[in-house]
Amino acid sequence: MTTENASGHGFKEALYEVIFGYESRAGRIFDLGLIIMIMVSVIAVVLDSVGAFHLRHGELLSSLEWFFTIAFTIEYILRIYSSPHPRGYIFSFYGLIDLLSILPTYIAFLFPQSVYLIVVRVLRVLRIFRILKLFRYIGEANVLFQALVNARRKIFVFLFCVLTLIVIFGTLMFVVEGPANGFTSIPRSMYWAIVTVTTVGYGDISPHTALGQLIAGLAMICGYAIIAVPTGIVGVEIMNEFQRQGPITAETVHKVCNNCNLSQHDPDASYCKRCGTII
Amino acid sequence: MTTENASGHGFKEALYEVIFGYESRAGRIFDLGLIIMIMVSVIAVVLDSVGAFHLRHGELLSSLEWFFTIAFTIEYILRIYSSPHPRGYIFSFYGLIDLLSILPTYIAFLFPQSVYLIVVRVLRVLRIFRILKLFRYIGEANVLFQALVNARRKIFVFLFCVLTLIVIFGTLMFVVEGPANGFTSIPRSMYWAIVTVTTVGYGDISPHTALGQLIAGLAMICGYAIIAVPTGIVGVEIMNEFQRQGPITAETVHKVCNNCNLSQHDPDASYCKRCGTII
Amino acid sequence: MTTENASGHGFKEALYEVIFGYESRAGRIFDLGLIIMIMVSVIAVVLDSVGAFHLRHGELLSSLEWFFTIAFTIEYILRIYSSPHPRGYIFSFYGLIDLLSILPTYIAFLFPQSVYLIVVRVLRVLRIFRILKLFRYIGEANVLFQALVNARRKIFVFLFCVLTLIVIFGTLMFVVEGPANGFTSIPRSMYWAIVTVTTVGYGDISPHTALGQLIAGLAMICGYAIIAVPTGIVGVEIMNEFQRQGPITAETVHKVCNNCNLSQHDPDASYCKRCGTII
Amino acid sequence: MTTENASGHGFKEALYEVIFGYESRAGRIFDLGLIIMIMVSVIAVVLDSVGAFHLRHGELLSSLEWFFTIAFTIEYILRIYSSPHPRGYIFSFYGLIDLLSILPTYIAFLFPQSVYLIVVRVLRVLRIFRILKLFRYIGEANVLFQALVNARRKIFVFLFCVLTLIVIFGTLMFVVEGPANGFTSIPRSMYWAIVTVTTVGYGDISPHTALGQLIAGLAMICGYAIIAVPTGIVGVEIMNEFQRQGPITAETVHKVCNNCNLSQHDPDASYCKRCGTII
């Protein structure tokens, strides 16, 4: 009995090593196979949306989609089963993505269009950084991510000011140009303001009066100049993060929790501070 | 008599604490309620501009607008009444915004379209940084603001050169392309030049002759390259400001005048250097 | 005789002080008046290009134009006459601009359209930095200008690579999309490539085939990513220049030659190193 | 026999000096002549694509093209013949470009349209940096190139995230807007997403529903904000590279292999670490 228990436990641990781990050969092969399957599955959905492909290979693509969805569902159940801290996994970033990437196929019974939303699976490919870990990519990604986290308050302040600008320019143009020139409502004018301030400039709505063009010109120069602000913020934060983290070594990179993918652990941590798994 | 006077004075001071302050619980609740009202009021105006909403809920939205305008008018009067330095408040940035955000509804008796301009109220929401003060946002906003202030001369020089470029490219295209291709006047060509140099590119006016396309190409590469200048300026200034201000602490953050919102006080200041209010 | 000579010489020197100088009161008034005249003259040309204005005020605007051209011609002759080093003035940046800003009116006898080119006068307004000198603007402009001069080789390398990209993407799209989709020739495809790589995106020419859209997508991501290069270059150079120049003081700012406007003099220079005028 | 051998060897070496070298006068003249020929050849192809030119000068342009192709073919054979390490040259960046720039004319017997692809010759002009070497341009180009090489992992991470964003926004818009509004398939929606996120904004496909415009607005603000990331990355790397390389001197610049153009040699290297040629 104890033996069976132990072997059951051993099986669960071995499964954990294969599914969550990347240190063993089996774990790396599993991860690589998974990423290939995700890629194929996403490409199948993308191609299925093209009329010509749907007509010719609709049956095949539909079967593929079901095959992958069932495979990923089994994988999801096995992940929960083998995880030492299931709750930590389920509510982690990757856990939620794993769930989201199988739901659309089932929901499509009710809302057929939602089937395309399984491209959210593409987010699962972000796991590729785990496999590439040995090549220092995850360390580099961490520098970028940490820089953005440090800059979050400044970015929030910046976005807040941009939104204020958009509301004001949108309303101003609604009053100046009016429905006759395509500015049919303030929300639509705000859409125009976003298109203009971000320098996208579709041209589906554009000012026709002289005053409107003057205000539009101001909005453009505003948008053109304030892009300097987030650039400056992020640049400074990346530089700071660069100097703080020092050279990225194998040790700093390996400190990532397999279970919930948290990566900001202290150098001497042995357990994940979020879900308690041994690192 | 002295008692009544004192209690009158006490009432004024208590009012000041609630309306201008954010240290007491009542003050924070007042500010939070105010921001919610501003938000609702702005959303009401935005929705009212949409034809379908106006037809169905026009009456309600109109009443809401009047309710909020009257409420904000009373608030404005109370602010002037309770402020220890009314003049300092009235001519401060927020004082002017507060006035501007109630005027359009009254002016709408004369110019109906101006009613939409009450979205200027959205600027009042910038007060949110006051409430978020405890969360260091105002400190971060200060770094950005101070960096822009320090860079003002360089930004002025930059904008001056951009405007010169726009005048010259605009005239050149007017001469080269002419009214037949949509460049009907120099002001209109200058509008095209702004759209092009800022890389917005609506496409409502675009060059048709080979020479015009060559000049347009030059204008685009100019615009594409010179965006590097403000970005460089602001980046350097943010970095300098970062190093000068040091870590943002509760103390440096709390040195903001409640009455006129001036925030660049010396660490040992006890009175606002602009309006004399006790900090 | 000597007296007359001396007074003649004295008159020339006094004229030089007024026209080129900005230290005396008369010199500052002359410069300010000049800038106002330039502004009015440019605005007159811009307004004259608008059909409605031309019909109503064509006579007046035409007279104004002749008045300003004659005034600027007299000023140009006086500048040459009073300059201690006429050759140094004539071939300096401002000397050439001064000549260019009066020529178009005269050339308009032969080519009527060229009359609009007198907006090149707007470049004369750059003298405004001379008047603003006391306010440190010229020092800031110098930092920017010097940063761009230092970065010139990197910017040249960058533009060279961008041009290479444009030639290759342009040809590729000409082969892939062909004349049927608007890509009628390689020069026109290169125009499209510039519009796309600089993220302007008029939409007057856009890819219609799937392969063309794929290549266009690559061109866009290229253009989107490489903008980072000039930004990085200029940012670093501005920072370097910032650290080298130290605080901008009245002394460093005043070392500008009145005659030819050269500004990069050594702190102990007494004569302009380009034209020999006393600084 | 030995004499003939030696002279044969001497001829080969002299040829190598002229074709690959730039130290001797003959070598510099050869390189300059080559670049002029490349330029003329590329301009000929570009002009030939313009209908009017093709009709009038088609014969001449066609002859020019053959002349240049044969000349470049002979040059290519001589390069292989005279190179001390032919394999090193053939598989170097410039060796492949040299081959690619003669192939299209021959392939055009089978696929006529491919003839335009000889503009790939424009890449050969990058050799110009070799001639400009004395003017420190190559050193500056190296700083930029090395900065991009150092930033390659971060740029890869960034592009990966941008692609993920594009897949998700593309699918979302396909589901929300649908074929009726121009979003006929997911690949086409992804094309729209690239056009939007990179702020190009052609306007050939644009959202028409309110929800679609909201999502498009989010995509734009995303694209507008994340441009800050590569800019920050490259800026920091350029600065680091700047500080590491120190002043660019003639010595550091001359350490480039003539045979395969590898330039990252140690200061004391005497042989190219890639192909073994004496530097």
Coordinates of C-alpha atoms in Angstrom, one line a residue, chain A residues 231 235, chain B residues 225 227-229 231-233 236, chain C residues 147 151 154-155 158 225-240, chain D residues 143-144 147-148 228 230-240 242:
Chain A
T231 CA 10.4 56.9 -24.7
G235 CA 14.8 54.4 -21.7
Chain B
A225 CA 14.5 61.6 -38.3
I227 CA 11.4 63.0 -33.8
A228 CA 14.7 61.7 -32.4
V229 CA 15.5 65.3 -31.1
T231 CA 13.0 62.2 -27.5
G232 CA 16.6 62.7 -26.8
I233 CA 16.0 66.0 -25.0
V236 CA 18.1 63.3 -20.8
Chain C
A147 CA 24.7 67.2 -30.7
A151 CA 26.1 62.6 -34.5
K154 CA 26.0 58.1 -37.4
I155 CA 23.0 59.8 -38.9
F158 CA 21.6 55.5 -40.7
A225 CA 11.8 49.3 -35.2
I226 CA 14.7 51.3 -36.8
I227 CA 13.3 54.7 -35.6
A228 CA 14.9 53.5 -32.4
V229 CA 18.3 54.0 -33.9
P230 CA 18.4 57.7 -34.6
T231 CA 16.6 58.3 -31.3
G232 CA 19.3 56.4 -29.5
I233 CA 22.1 58.2 -31.4
V234 CA 20.7 61.7 -30.8
G235 CA 19.8 60.9 -27.1
V236 CA 23.4 59.8 -26.4
E237 CA 24.9 62.8 -28.2
I238 CA 22.7 65.3 -26.4
M239 CA 23.7 63.7 -23.1
N240 CA 27.4 63.9 -23.9
Chain D
V143 CA 29.2 51.2 -32.9
L144 CA 25.7 51.1 -34.3
A147 CA 24.8 48.1 -30.3
L148 CA 22.2 46.3 -32.4
A228 CA 9.3 53.4 -26.4
P230 CA 13.0 49.4 -28.7
T231 CA 14.0 53.0 -28.5
G232 CA 15.0 52.6 -24.8
I233 CA 16.8 49.3 -25.6
V234 CA 18.8 50.7 -28.5
G235 CA 19.6 54.0 -26.8
V236 CA 21.1 52.2 -23.7
E237 CA 23.1 49.8 -25.9
I238 CA 24.5 52.6 -28.1
M239 CA 25.5 54.4 -24.9
N240 CA 27.2 51.3 -23.5
F242 CA 30.1 54.2 -26.9

